[in-house]
Amino acid sequence: MAAERLDEATIADNLHKMEGWVRAEDGNSIWKAFRFKNFVEAFGFMTECAIVAEKLNHHPEWFNVYNRVDVTLTTHDAGGLSELDFKLAARMDKAAAGRMPDHLK
């Protein structure tokens, strides 16, 4: 069963509950920049998230340089944001907890 695109009210409600996630200008994706203590913490985060993404069959678009991981989430099949994007975003936030320096939380 294909994921369904969320309506504007549901997207706004979900974003309101998530810290640091920003909606893209086109409205079809959400984005967050994660900053970690070092490369090992960033890579550990990506590894943990890769396992979750595979289980959800929902894969992020991400970019990594040293301690930085920039993530963009969208559901291409739905033509925008679906519940999968917010599930994966929440799991990414959980995976980042404890890996980020205190001044970046």
PDB file of N, CA and C in Angstrom:
ATOM      1  N   MET A   1       0.841  -1.184   0.000  1.00  0.00           N
ATOM      2  CA  MET A   1       0.000   0.000   0.000  1.00  0.00           C
ATOM      3  C   MET A   1       0.885   1.247   0.000  1.00  0.00           C
ATOM      4  N   ALA A   2       0.626   2.144  -0.917  1.00  0.00           N
ATOM      5  CA  ALA A   2       1.409   3.368  -1.048  1.00  0.00           C
ATOM      6  C   ALA A   2       1.070   4.356   0.064  1.00  0.00           C
ATOM      7  N   ALA A   3       2.080   5.096   0.477  1.00  0.00           N
ATOM      8  CA  ALA A   3       1.869   6.134   1.490  1.00  0.00           C
ATOM      9  C   ALA A   3       1.033   7.260   0.903  1.00  0.00           C
ATOM     10  N   GLU A   4       0.184   7.844   1.725  1.00  0.00           N
ATOM     11  CA  GLU A   4      -0.665   8.941   1.269  1.00  0.00           C
ATOM     12  C   GLU A   4      -0.081  10.284   1.688  1.00  0.00           C
ATOM     13  N   ARG A   5      -0.203  11.248   0.815  1.00  0.00           N
ATOM     14  CA  ARG A   5       0.252  12.608   1.094  1.00  0.00           C
ATOM     15  C   ARG A   5      -0.605  13.199   2.219  1.00  0.00           C
ATOM     16  N   LEU A   6       0.052  13.851   3.172  1.00  0.00           N
ATOM     17  CA  LEU A   6      -0.648  14.458   4.302  1.00  0.00           C
ATOM     18  C   LEU A   6      -1.261  15.797   3.918  1.00  0.00           C
ATOM     19  N   ASP A   7      -2.349  16.149   4.582  1.00  0.00           N
ATOM     20  CA  ASP A   7      -2.959  17.458   4.347  1.00  0.00           C
ATOM     21  C   ASP A   7      -2.180  18.524   5.120  1.00  0.00           C
ATOM     22  N   GLU A   8      -2.425  19.780   4.783  1.00  0.00           N
ATOM     23  CA  GLU A   8      -1.674  20.905   5.355  1.00  0.00           C
ATOM     24  C   GLU A   8      -1.785  20.977   6.875  1.00  0.00           C
ATOM     25  N   ALA A   9      -2.956  20.735   7.418  1.00  0.00           N
ATOM     26  CA  ALA A   9      -3.153  20.818   8.873  1.00  0.00           C
ATOM     27  C   ALA A   9      -2.336  19.750   9.592  1.00  0.00           C
ATOM     28  N   THR A  10      -2.299  18.547   9.051  1.00  0.00           N
ATOM     29  CA  THR A  10      -1.538  17.453   9.667  1.00  0.00           C
ATOM     30  C   THR A  10      -0.046  17.724   9.591  1.00  0.00           C
ATOM     31  N   ILE A  11       0.406  18.253   8.455  1.00  0.00           N
ATOM     32  CA  ILE A  11       1.823  18.602   8.312  1.00  0.00           C
ATOM     33  C   ILE A  11       2.206  19.670   9.335  1.00  0.00           C
ATOM     34  N   ALA A  12       1.402  20.709   9.448  1.00  0.00           N
ATOM     35  CA  ALA A  12       1.689  21.793  10.403  1.00  0.00           C
ATOM     36  C   ALA A  12       1.705  21.270  11.831  1.00  0.00           C
ATOM     37  N   ASP A  13       0.772  20.404  12.174  1.00  0.00           N
ATOM     38  CA  ASP A  13       0.700  19.828  13.517  1.00  0.00           C
ATOM     39  C   ASP A  13       1.938  18.990  13.806  1.00  0.00           C
ATOM     40  N   ASN A  14       2.341  18.163  12.851  1.00  0.00           N
ATOM     41  CA  ASN A  14       3.537  17.333  13.038  1.00  0.00           C
ATOM     42  C   ASN A  14       4.792  18.187  13.179  1.00  0.00           C
ATOM     43  N   LEU A  15       4.935  19.198  12.333  1.00  0.00           N
ATOM     44  CA  LEU A  15       6.117  20.071  12.411  1.00  0.00           C
ATOM     45  C   LEU A  15       6.177  20.820  13.734  1.00  0.00           C
ATOM     46  N   HIS A  16       5.030  21.197  14.234  1.00  0.00           N
ATOM     47  CA  HIS A  16       4.967  21.914  15.513  1.00  0.00           C
ATOM     48  C   HIS A  16       5.539  21.056  16.653  1.00  0.00           C
ATOM     49  N   LYS A  17       5.423  19.753  16.546  1.00  0.00           N
ATOM     50  CA  LYS A  17       5.891  18.824  17.581  1.00  0.00           C
ATOM     51  C   LYS A  17       7.364  18.465  17.428  1.00  0.00           C
ATOM     52  N   MET A  18       7.981  18.813  16.307  1.00  0.00           N
ATOM     53  CA  MET A  18       9.352  18.395  16.010  1.00  0.00           C
ATOM     54  C   MET A  18      10.303  19.588  16.127  1.00  0.00           C
ATOM     55  N   GLU A  19      11.375  19.396  16.847  1.00  0.00           N
ATOM     56  CA  GLU A  19      12.335  20.477  17.025  1.00  0.00           C
ATOM     57  C   GLU A  19      13.391  20.476  15.922  1.00  0.00           C
ATOM     58  N   GLY A  20      13.553  21.620  15.282  1.00  0.00           N
ATOM     59  CA  GLY A  20      14.621  21.797  14.309  1.00  0.00           C
ATOM     60  C   GLY A  20      14.295  21.406  12.886  1.00  0.00           C
ATOM     61  N   TRP A  21      13.180  20.751  12.667  1.00  0.00           N
ATOM     62  CA  TRP A  21      12.796  20.374  11.307  1.00  0.00           C
ATOM     63  C   TRP A  21      12.093  21.554  10.641  1.00  0.00           C
ATOM     64  N   VAL A  22      12.468  21.818   9.388  1.00  0.00           N
ATOM     65  CA  VAL A  22      11.949  22.952   8.632  1.00  0.00           C
ATOM     66  C   VAL A  22      11.343  22.433   7.336  1.00  0.00           C
ATOM     67  N   ARG A  23      10.239  23.019   6.962  1.00  0.00           N
ATOM     68  CA  ARG A  23       9.604  22.639   5.703  1.00  0.00           C
ATOM     69  C   ARG A  23      10.273  23.378   4.551  1.00  0.00           C
ATOM     70  N   ALA A  24      10.520  22.669   3.473  1.00  0.00           N
ATOM     71  CA  ALA A  24      11.127  23.272   2.282  1.00  0.00           C
ATOM     72  C   ALA A  24      10.163  24.271   1.650  1.00  0.00           C
ATOM     73  N   GLU A  25      10.707  25.192   0.885  1.00  0.00           N
ATOM     74  CA  GLU A  25       9.898  26.229   0.238  1.00  0.00           C
ATOM     75  C   GLU A  25       8.809  25.649  -0.655  1.00  0.00           C
ATOM     76  N   ASP A  26       9.107  24.533  -1.316  1.00  0.00           N
ATOM     77  CA  ASP A  26       8.101  23.936  -2.207  1.00  0.00           C
ATOM     78  C   ASP A  26       7.029  23.162  -1.439  1.00  0.00           C
ATOM     79  N   GLY A  27       7.237  22.970  -0.135  1.00  0.00           N
ATOM     80  CA  GLY A  27       6.265  22.293   0.709  1.00  0.00           C
ATOM     81  C   GLY A  27       6.273  20.790   0.620  1.00  0.00           C
ATOM     82  N   ASN A  28       7.145  20.228  -0.198  1.00  0.00           N
ATOM     83  CA  ASN A  28       7.141  18.784  -0.434  1.00  0.00           C
ATOM     84  C   ASN A  28       8.124  17.990   0.401  1.00  0.00           C
ATOM     85  N   SER A  29       8.910  18.651   1.230  1.00  0.00           N
ATOM     86  CA  SER A  29       9.890  17.942   2.046  1.00  0.00           C
ATOM     87  C   SER A  29      10.147  18.709   3.348  1.00  0.00           C
ATOM     88  N   ILE A  30      10.783  18.006   4.286  1.00  0.00           N
ATOM     89  CA  ILE A  30      11.259  18.631   5.515  1.00  0.00           C
ATOM     90  C   ILE A  30      12.762  18.412   5.586  1.00  0.00           C
ATOM     91  N   TRP A  31      13.437  19.298   6.309  1.00  0.00           N
ATOM     92  CA  TRP A  31      14.898  19.304   6.338  1.00  0.00           C
ATOM     93  C   TRP A  31      15.388  19.613   7.737  1.00  0.00           C
ATOM     94  N   LYS A  32      16.517  18.994   8.103  1.00  0.00           N
ATOM     95  CA  LYS A  32      17.160  19.311   9.377  1.00  0.00           C
ATOM     96  C   LYS A  32      18.663  19.114   9.238  1.00  0.00           C
ATOM     97  N   ALA A  33      19.411  19.994   9.904  1.00  0.00           N
ATOM     98  CA  ALA A  33      20.864  19.889   9.973  1.00  0.00           C
ATOM     99  C   ALA A  33      21.244  19.346  11.339  1.00  0.00           C
ATOM    100  N   PHE A  34      21.909  18.213  11.368  1.00  0.00           N
ATOM    101  CA  PHE A  34      22.400  17.620  12.606  1.00  0.00           C
ATOM    102  C   PHE A  34      23.896  17.898  12.706  1.00  0.00           C
ATOM    103  N   ARG A  35      24.352  18.276  13.901  1.00  0.00           N
ATOM    104  CA  ARG A  35      25.777  18.503  14.157  1.00  0.00           C
ATOM    105  C   ARG A  35      26.179  17.645  15.342  1.00  0.00           C
ATOM    106  N   PHE A  36      27.249  16.870  15.159  1.00  0.00           N
ATOM    107  CA  PHE A  36      27.676  15.930  16.177  1.00  0.00           C
ATOM    108  C   PHE A  36      29.047  16.298  16.733  1.00  0.00           C
ATOM    109  N   LYS A  37      29.471  15.565  17.748  1.00  0.00           N
ATOM    110  CA  LYS A  37      30.752  15.829  18.400  1.00  0.00           C
ATOM    111  C   LYS A  37      31.922  15.596  17.445  1.00  0.00           C
ATOM    112  N   ASN A  38      31.777  14.595  16.571  1.00  0.00           N
ATOM    113  CA  ASN A  38      32.859  14.230  15.663  1.00  0.00           C
ATOM    114  C   ASN A  38      32.317  13.318  14.566  1.00  0.00           C
ATOM    115  N   PHE A  39      33.198  12.861  13.703  1.00  0.00           N
ATOM    116  CA  PHE A  39      32.790  12.011  12.587  1.00  0.00           C
ATOM    117  C   PHE A  39      32.227  10.681  13.058  1.00  0.00           C
ATOM    118  N   VAL A  40      32.824  10.090  14.079  1.00  0.00           N
ATOM    119  CA  VAL A  40      32.352   8.786  14.569  1.00  0.00           C
ATOM    120  C   VAL A  40      30.908   8.886  15.045  1.00  0.00           C
ATOM    121  N   GLU A  41      30.561   9.964  15.750  1.00  0.00           N
ATOM    122  CA  GLU A  41      29.177  10.145  16.214  1.00  0.00           C
ATOM    123  C   GLU A  41      28.235  10.351  15.028  1.00  0.00           C
ATOM    124  N   ALA A  42      28.672  11.120  14.040  1.00  0.00           N
ATOM    125  CA  ALA A  42      27.853  11.343  12.845  1.00  0.00           C
ATOM    126  C   ALA A  42      27.628  10.034  12.092  1.00  0.00           C
ATOM    127  N   PHE A  43      28.682   9.258  11.954  1.00  0.00           N
ATOM    128  CA  PHE A  43      28.570   7.996  11.224  1.00  0.00           C
ATOM    129  C   PHE A  43      27.719   6.989  12.003  1.00  0.00           C
ATOM    130  N   GLY A  44      27.846   6.982  13.324  1.00  0.00           N
ATOM    131  CA  GLY A  44      27.004   6.122  14.149  1.00  0.00           C
ATOM    132  C   GLY A  44      25.532   6.473  13.991  1.00  0.00           C
ATOM    133  N   PHE A  45      25.247   7.766  13.963  1.00  0.00           N
ATOM    134  CA  PHE A  45      23.884   8.252  13.725  1.00  0.00           C
ATOM    135  C   PHE A  45      23.373   7.755  12.380  1.00  0.00           C
ATOM    136  N   MET A  46      24.174   7.905  11.351  1.00  0.00           N
ATOM    137  CA  MET A  46      23.751   7.488  10.018  1.00  0.00           C
ATOM    138  C   MET A  46      23.530   5.972   9.954  1.00  0.00           C
ATOM    139  N   THR A  47      24.378   5.220  10.621  1.00  0.00           N
ATOM    140  CA  THR A  47      24.233   3.769  10.635  1.00  0.00           C
ATOM    141  C   THR A  47      22.934   3.358  11.310  1.00  0.00           C
ATOM    142  N   GLU A  48      22.665   3.937  12.478  1.00  0.00           N
ATOM    143  CA  GLU A  48      21.424   3.636  13.191  1.00  0.00           C
ATOM    144  C   GLU A  48      20.204   4.023  12.348  1.00  0.00           C
ATOM    145  N   CYS A  49      20.265   5.183  11.724  1.00  0.00           N
ATOM    146  CA  CYS A  49      19.143   5.647  10.904  1.00  0.00           C
ATOM    147  C   CYS A  49      18.970   4.804   9.646  1.00  0.00           C
ATOM    148  N   ALA A  50      20.057   4.313   9.089  1.00  0.00           N
ATOM    149  CA  ALA A  50      19.973   3.468   7.892  1.00  0.00           C
ATOM    150  C   ALA A  50      19.205   2.182   8.190  1.00  0.00           C
ATOM    151  N   ILE A  51      19.421   1.614   9.361  1.00  0.00           N
ATOM    152  CA  ILE A  51      18.709   0.397   9.747  1.00  0.00           C
ATOM    153  C   ILE A  51      17.216   0.688   9.904  1.00  0.00           C
ATOM    154  N   VAL A  52      16.891   1.793  10.554  1.00  0.00           N
ATOM    155  CA  VAL A  52      15.482   2.192  10.721  1.00  0.00           C
ATOM    156  C   VAL A  52      14.848   2.460   9.357  1.00  0.00           C
ATOM    157  N   ALA A  53      15.544   3.188   8.500  1.00  0.00           N
ATOM    158  CA  ALA A  53      15.018   3.519   7.173  1.00  0.00           C
ATOM    159  C   ALA A  53      14.732   2.261   6.367  1.00  0.00           C
ATOM    160  N   GLU A  54      15.611   1.299   6.461  1.00  0.00           N
ATOM    161  CA  GLU A  54      15.408   0.051   5.727  1.00  0.00           C
ATOM    162  C   GLU A  54      14.179  -0.687   6.240  1.00  0.00           C
ATOM    163  N   LYS A  55      14.003  -0.709   7.567  1.00  0.00           N
ATOM    164  CA  LYS A  55      12.822  -1.361   8.151  1.00  0.00           C
ATOM    165  C   LYS A  55      11.532  -0.659   7.724  1.00  0.00           C
ATOM    166  N   LEU A  56      11.576   0.672   7.628  1.00  0.00           N
ATOM    167  CA  LEU A  56      10.402   1.434   7.197  1.00  0.00           C
ATOM    168  C   LEU A  56      10.231   1.431   5.674  1.00  0.00           C
ATOM    169  N   ASN A  57      11.275   0.967   4.973  1.00  0.00           N
ATOM    170  CA  ASN A  57      11.328   1.055   3.514  1.00  0.00           C
ATOM    171  C   ASN A  57      11.098   2.504   3.068  1.00  0.00           C
ATOM    172  N   HIS A  58      11.769   3.393   3.787  1.00  0.00           N
ATOM    173  CA  HIS A  58      11.662   4.830   3.517  1.00  0.00           C
ATOM    174  C   HIS A  58      13.042   5.437   3.748  1.00  0.00           C
ATOM    175  N   HIS A  59      13.678   5.870   2.697  1.00  0.00           N
ATOM    176  CA  HIS A  59      15.094   6.226   2.756  1.00  0.00           C
ATOM    177  C   HIS A  59      15.316   7.731   2.633  1.00  0.00           C
ATOM    178  N   PRO A  60      16.200   8.264   3.484  1.00  0.00           N
ATOM    179  CA  PRO A  60      16.454   9.711   3.470  1.00  0.00           C
ATOM    180  C   PRO A  60      17.377  10.125   2.335  1.00  0.00           C
ATOM    181  N   GLU A  61      17.300  11.395   2.032  1.00  0.00           N
ATOM    182  CA  GLU A  61      18.312  12.033   1.213  1.00  0.00           C
ATOM    183  C   GLU A  61      19.197  12.750   2.222  1.00  0.00           C
ATOM    184  N   TRP A  62      20.465  12.410   2.262  1.00  0.00           N
ATOM    185  CA  TRP A  62      21.318  13.041   3.259  1.00  0.00           C
ATOM    186  C   TRP A  62      22.703  13.324   2.714  1.00  0.00           C
ATOM    187  N   PHE A  63      23.376  14.227   3.404  1.00  0.00           N
ATOM    188  CA  PHE A  63      24.695  14.689   3.012  1.00  0.00           C
ATOM    189  C   PHE A  63      25.541  14.761   4.270  1.00  0.00           C
ATOM    190  N   ASN A  64      26.740  14.160   4.222  1.00  0.00           N
ATOM    191  CA  ASN A  64      27.609  14.119   5.400  1.00  0.00           C
ATOM    192  C   ASN A  64      28.989  14.669   5.076  1.00  0.00           C
ATOM    193  N   VAL A  65      29.455  15.570   5.936  1.00  0.00           N
ATOM    194  CA  VAL A  65      30.845  16.009   5.953  1.00  0.00           C
ATOM    195  C   VAL A  65      31.260  16.076   7.411  1.00  0.00           C
ATOM    196  N   TYR A  66      32.279  15.322   7.767  1.00  0.00           N
ATOM    197  CA  TYR A  66      32.824  15.209   9.116  1.00  0.00           C
ATOM    198  C   TYR A  66      31.730  15.042  10.161  1.00  0.00           C
ATOM    199  N   ASN A  67      31.401  16.072  10.931  1.00  0.00           N
ATOM    200  CA  ASN A  67      30.433  15.945  12.025  1.00  0.00           C
ATOM    201  C   ASN A  67      29.036  16.432  11.645  1.00  0.00           C
ATOM    202  N   ARG A  68      28.833  16.763  10.392  1.00  0.00           N
ATOM    203  CA  ARG A  68      27.567  17.335   9.936  1.00  0.00           C
ATOM    204  C   ARG A  68      26.804  16.326   9.081  1.00  0.00           C
ATOM    205  N   VAL A  69      25.502  16.196   9.368  1.00  0.00           N
ATOM    206  CA  VAL A  69      24.618  15.385   8.534  1.00  0.00           C
ATOM    207  C   VAL A  69      23.377  16.224   8.254  1.00  0.00           C
ATOM    208  N   ASP A  70      23.187  16.580   6.994  1.00  0.00           N
ATOM    209  CA  ASP A  70      22.007  17.322   6.576  1.00  0.00           C
ATOM    210  C   ASP A  70      21.029  16.319   5.966  1.00  0.00           C
ATOM    211  N   VAL A  71      19.783  16.345   6.440  1.00  0.00           N
ATOM    212  CA  VAL A  71      18.787  15.351   6.038  1.00  0.00           C
ATOM    213  C   VAL A  71      17.593  16.033   5.393  1.00  0.00           C
ATOM    214  N   THR A  72      17.134  15.489   4.280  1.00  0.00           N
ATOM    215  CA  THR A  72      15.899  15.907   3.641  1.00  0.00           C
ATOM    216  C   THR A  72      15.004  14.674   3.532  1.00  0.00           C
ATOM    217  N   LEU A  73      13.748  14.837   3.948  1.00  0.00           N
ATOM    218  CA  LEU A  73      12.786  13.736   3.885  1.00  0.00           C
ATOM    219  C   LEU A  73      11.580  14.142   3.046  1.00  0.00           C
ATOM    220  N   THR A  74      11.169  13.248   2.180  1.00  0.00           N
ATOM    221  CA  THR A  74       9.957  13.397   1.375  1.00  0.00           C
ATOM    222  C   THR A  74       9.514  12.011   0.961  1.00  0.00           C
ATOM    223  N   THR A  75       8.272  11.896   0.538  1.00  0.00           N
ATOM    224  CA  THR A  75       7.765  10.620   0.028  1.00  0.00           C
ATOM    225  C   THR A  75       7.454  10.819  -1.441  1.00  0.00           C
ATOM    226  N   HIS A  76       8.362  10.365  -2.287  1.00  0.00           N
ATOM    227  CA  HIS A  76       8.220  10.583  -3.727  1.00  0.00           C
ATOM    228  C   HIS A  76       6.933   9.980  -4.271  1.00  0.00           C
ATOM    229  N   ASP A  77       6.595   8.776  -3.812  1.00  0.00           N
ATOM    230  CA  ASP A  77       5.379   8.103  -4.297  1.00  0.00           C
ATOM    231  C   ASP A  77       4.114   8.895  -3.978  1.00  0.00           C
ATOM    232  N   ALA A  78       4.148   9.659  -2.880  1.00  0.00           N
ATOM    233  CA  ALA A  78       2.973  10.438  -2.474  1.00  0.00           C
ATOM    234  C   ALA A  78       3.009  11.856  -3.056  1.00  0.00           C
ATOM    235  N   GLY A  79       4.124  12.222  -3.648  1.00  0.00           N
ATOM    236  CA  GLY A  79       4.244  13.567  -4.213  1.00  0.00           C
ATOM    237  C   GLY A  79       4.379  14.642  -3.147  1.00  0.00           C
ATOM    238  N   GLY A  80       4.914  14.274  -2.004  1.00  0.00           N
ATOM    239  CA  GLY A  80       5.087  15.240  -0.912  1.00  0.00           C
ATOM    240  C   GLY A  80       5.317  14.525   0.401  1.00  0.00           C
ATOM    241  N   LEU A  81       4.832  15.105   1.467  1.00  0.00           N
ATOM    242  CA  LEU A  81       5.063  14.566   2.811  1.00  0.00           C
ATOM    243  C   LEU A  81       3.998  13.549   3.207  1.00  0.00           C
ATOM    244  N   SER A  82       4.472  12.455   3.814  1.00  0.00           N
ATOM    245  CA  SER A  82       3.578  11.422   4.321  1.00  0.00           C
ATOM    246  C   SER A  82       3.935  11.145   5.779  1.00  0.00           C
ATOM    247  N   GLU A  83       3.153  10.295   6.400  1.00  0.00           N
ATOM    248  CA  GLU A  83       3.411   9.909   7.786  1.00  0.00           C
ATOM    249  C   GLU A  83       4.790   9.277   7.924  1.00  0.00           C
ATOM    250  N   LEU A  84       5.272   8.603   6.886  1.00  0.00           N
ATOM    251  CA  LEU A  84       6.596   7.985   6.923  1.00  0.00           C
ATOM    252  C   LEU A  84       7.697   9.013   7.181  1.00  0.00           C
ATOM    253  N   ASP A  85       7.561  10.196   6.609  1.00  0.00           N
ATOM    254  CA  ASP A  85       8.579  11.237   6.800  1.00  0.00           C
ATOM    255  C   ASP A  85       8.673  11.641   8.264  1.00  0.00           C
ATOM    256  N   PHE A  86       7.541  11.781   8.909  1.00  0.00           N
ATOM    257  CA  PHE A  86       7.537  12.196  10.306  1.00  0.00           C
ATOM    258  C   PHE A  86       7.945  11.056  11.240  1.00  0.00           C
ATOM    259  N   LYS A  87       7.635   9.827  10.878  1.00  0.00           N
ATOM    260  CA  LYS A  87       8.106   8.675  11.663  1.00  0.00           C
ATOM    261  C   LYS A  87       9.625   8.596  11.608  1.00  0.00           C
ATOM    262  N   LEU A  88      10.179   8.717  10.405  1.00  0.00           N
ATOM    263  CA  LEU A  88      11.633   8.642  10.262  1.00  0.00           C
ATOM    264  C   LEU A  88      12.295   9.837  10.927  1.00  0.00           C
ATOM    265  N   ALA A  89      11.721  11.022  10.809  1.00  0.00           N
ATOM    266  CA  ALA A  89      12.279  12.207  11.463  1.00  0.00           C
ATOM    267  C   ALA A  89      12.337  12.017  12.978  1.00  0.00           C
ATOM    268  N   ALA A  90      11.290  11.482  13.564  1.00  0.00           N
ATOM    269  CA  ALA A  90      11.263  11.247  15.015  1.00  0.00           C
ATOM    270  C   ALA A  90      12.323  10.231  15.414  1.00  0.00           C
ATOM    271  N   ARG A  91      12.492   9.191  14.626  1.00  0.00           N
ATOM    272  CA  ARG A  91      13.512   8.182  14.927  1.00  0.00           C
ATOM    273  C   ARG A  91      14.921   8.769  14.765  1.00  0.00           C
ATOM    274  N   MET A  92      15.092   9.676  13.813  1.00  0.00           N
ATOM    275  CA  MET A  92      16.385  10.333  13.643  1.00  0.00           C
ATOM    276  C   MET A  92      16.691  11.228  14.834  1.00  0.00           C
ATOM    277  N   ASP A  93      15.701  11.952  15.312  1.00  0.00           N
ATOM    278  CA  ASP A  93      15.902  12.781  16.499  1.00  0.00           C
ATOM    279  C   ASP A  93      16.311  11.919  17.688  1.00  0.00           C
ATOM    280  N   LYS A  94      15.670  10.774  17.835  1.00  0.00           N
ATOM    281  CA  LYS A  94      15.995   9.854  18.928  1.00  0.00           C
ATOM    282  C   LYS A  94      17.424   9.330  18.771  1.00  0.00           C
ATOM    283  N   ALA A  95      17.810   8.988  17.553  1.00  0.00           N
ATOM    284  CA  ALA A  95      19.162   8.488  17.296  1.00  0.00           C
ATOM    285  C   ALA A  95      20.219   9.558  17.552  1.00  0.00           C
ATOM    286  N   ALA A  96      19.874  10.818  17.334  1.00  0.00           N
ATOM    287  CA  ALA A  96      20.823  11.920  17.535  1.00  0.00           C
ATOM    288  C   ALA A  96      21.013  12.254  19.009  1.00  0.00           C
ATOM    289  N   ALA A  97      20.024  11.959  19.834  1.00  0.00           N
ATOM    290  CA  ALA A  97      20.103  12.282  21.262  1.00  0.00           C
ATOM    291  C   ALA A  97      21.320  11.606  21.887  1.00  0.00           C
ATOM    292  N   GLY A  98      22.104  12.371  22.621  1.00  0.00           N
ATOM    293  CA  GLY A  98      23.297  11.841  23.260  1.00  0.00           C
ATOM    294  C   GLY A  98      24.533  11.887  22.389  1.00  0.00           C
ATOM    295  N   ARG A  99      24.353  12.075  21.105  1.00  0.00           N
ATOM    296  CA  ARG A  99      25.508  12.135  20.187  1.00  0.00           C
ATOM    297  C   ARG A  99      25.908  13.572  19.908  1.00  0.00           C
ATOM    298  N   MET A 100      25.018  14.516  20.184  1.00  0.00           N
ATOM    299  CA  MET A 100      25.280  15.911  19.845  1.00  0.00           C
ATOM    300  C   MET A 100      25.867  16.654  21.050  1.00  0.00           C
ATOM    301  N   PRO A 101      26.776  17.593  20.811  1.00  0.00           N
ATOM    302  CA  PRO A 101      27.319  18.406  21.891  1.00  0.00           C
ATOM    303  C   PRO A 101      26.189  19.210  22.550  1.00  0.00           C
ATOM    304  N   ASP A 102      26.310  19.473  23.832  1.00  0.00           N
ATOM    305  CA  ASP A 102      25.272  20.183  24.577  1.00  0.00           C
ATOM    306  C   ASP A 102      24.909  21.519  23.953  1.00  0.00           C
ATOM    307  N   HIS A 103      25.889  22.252  23.437  1.00  0.00           N
ATOM    308  CA  HIS A 103      25.593  23.574  22.869  1.00  0.00           C
ATOM    309  C   HIS A 103      24.844  23.499  21.526  1.00  0.00           C
ATOM    310  N   LEU A 104      24.708  22.300  20.955  1.00  0.00           N
ATOM    311  CA  LEU A 104      23.996  22.153  19.685  1.00  0.00           C
ATOM    312  C   LEU A 104      22.634  21.488  19.846  1.00  0.00           C
ATOM    313  N   LYS A 105      22.241  21.173  21.068  1.00  0.00           N
ATOM    314  CA  LYS A 105      20.961  20.507  21.290  1.00  0.00           C
ATOM    315  C   LYS A 105      19.827  21.507  21.265  1.00  0.00           C
TER     316      LYS A 105
END
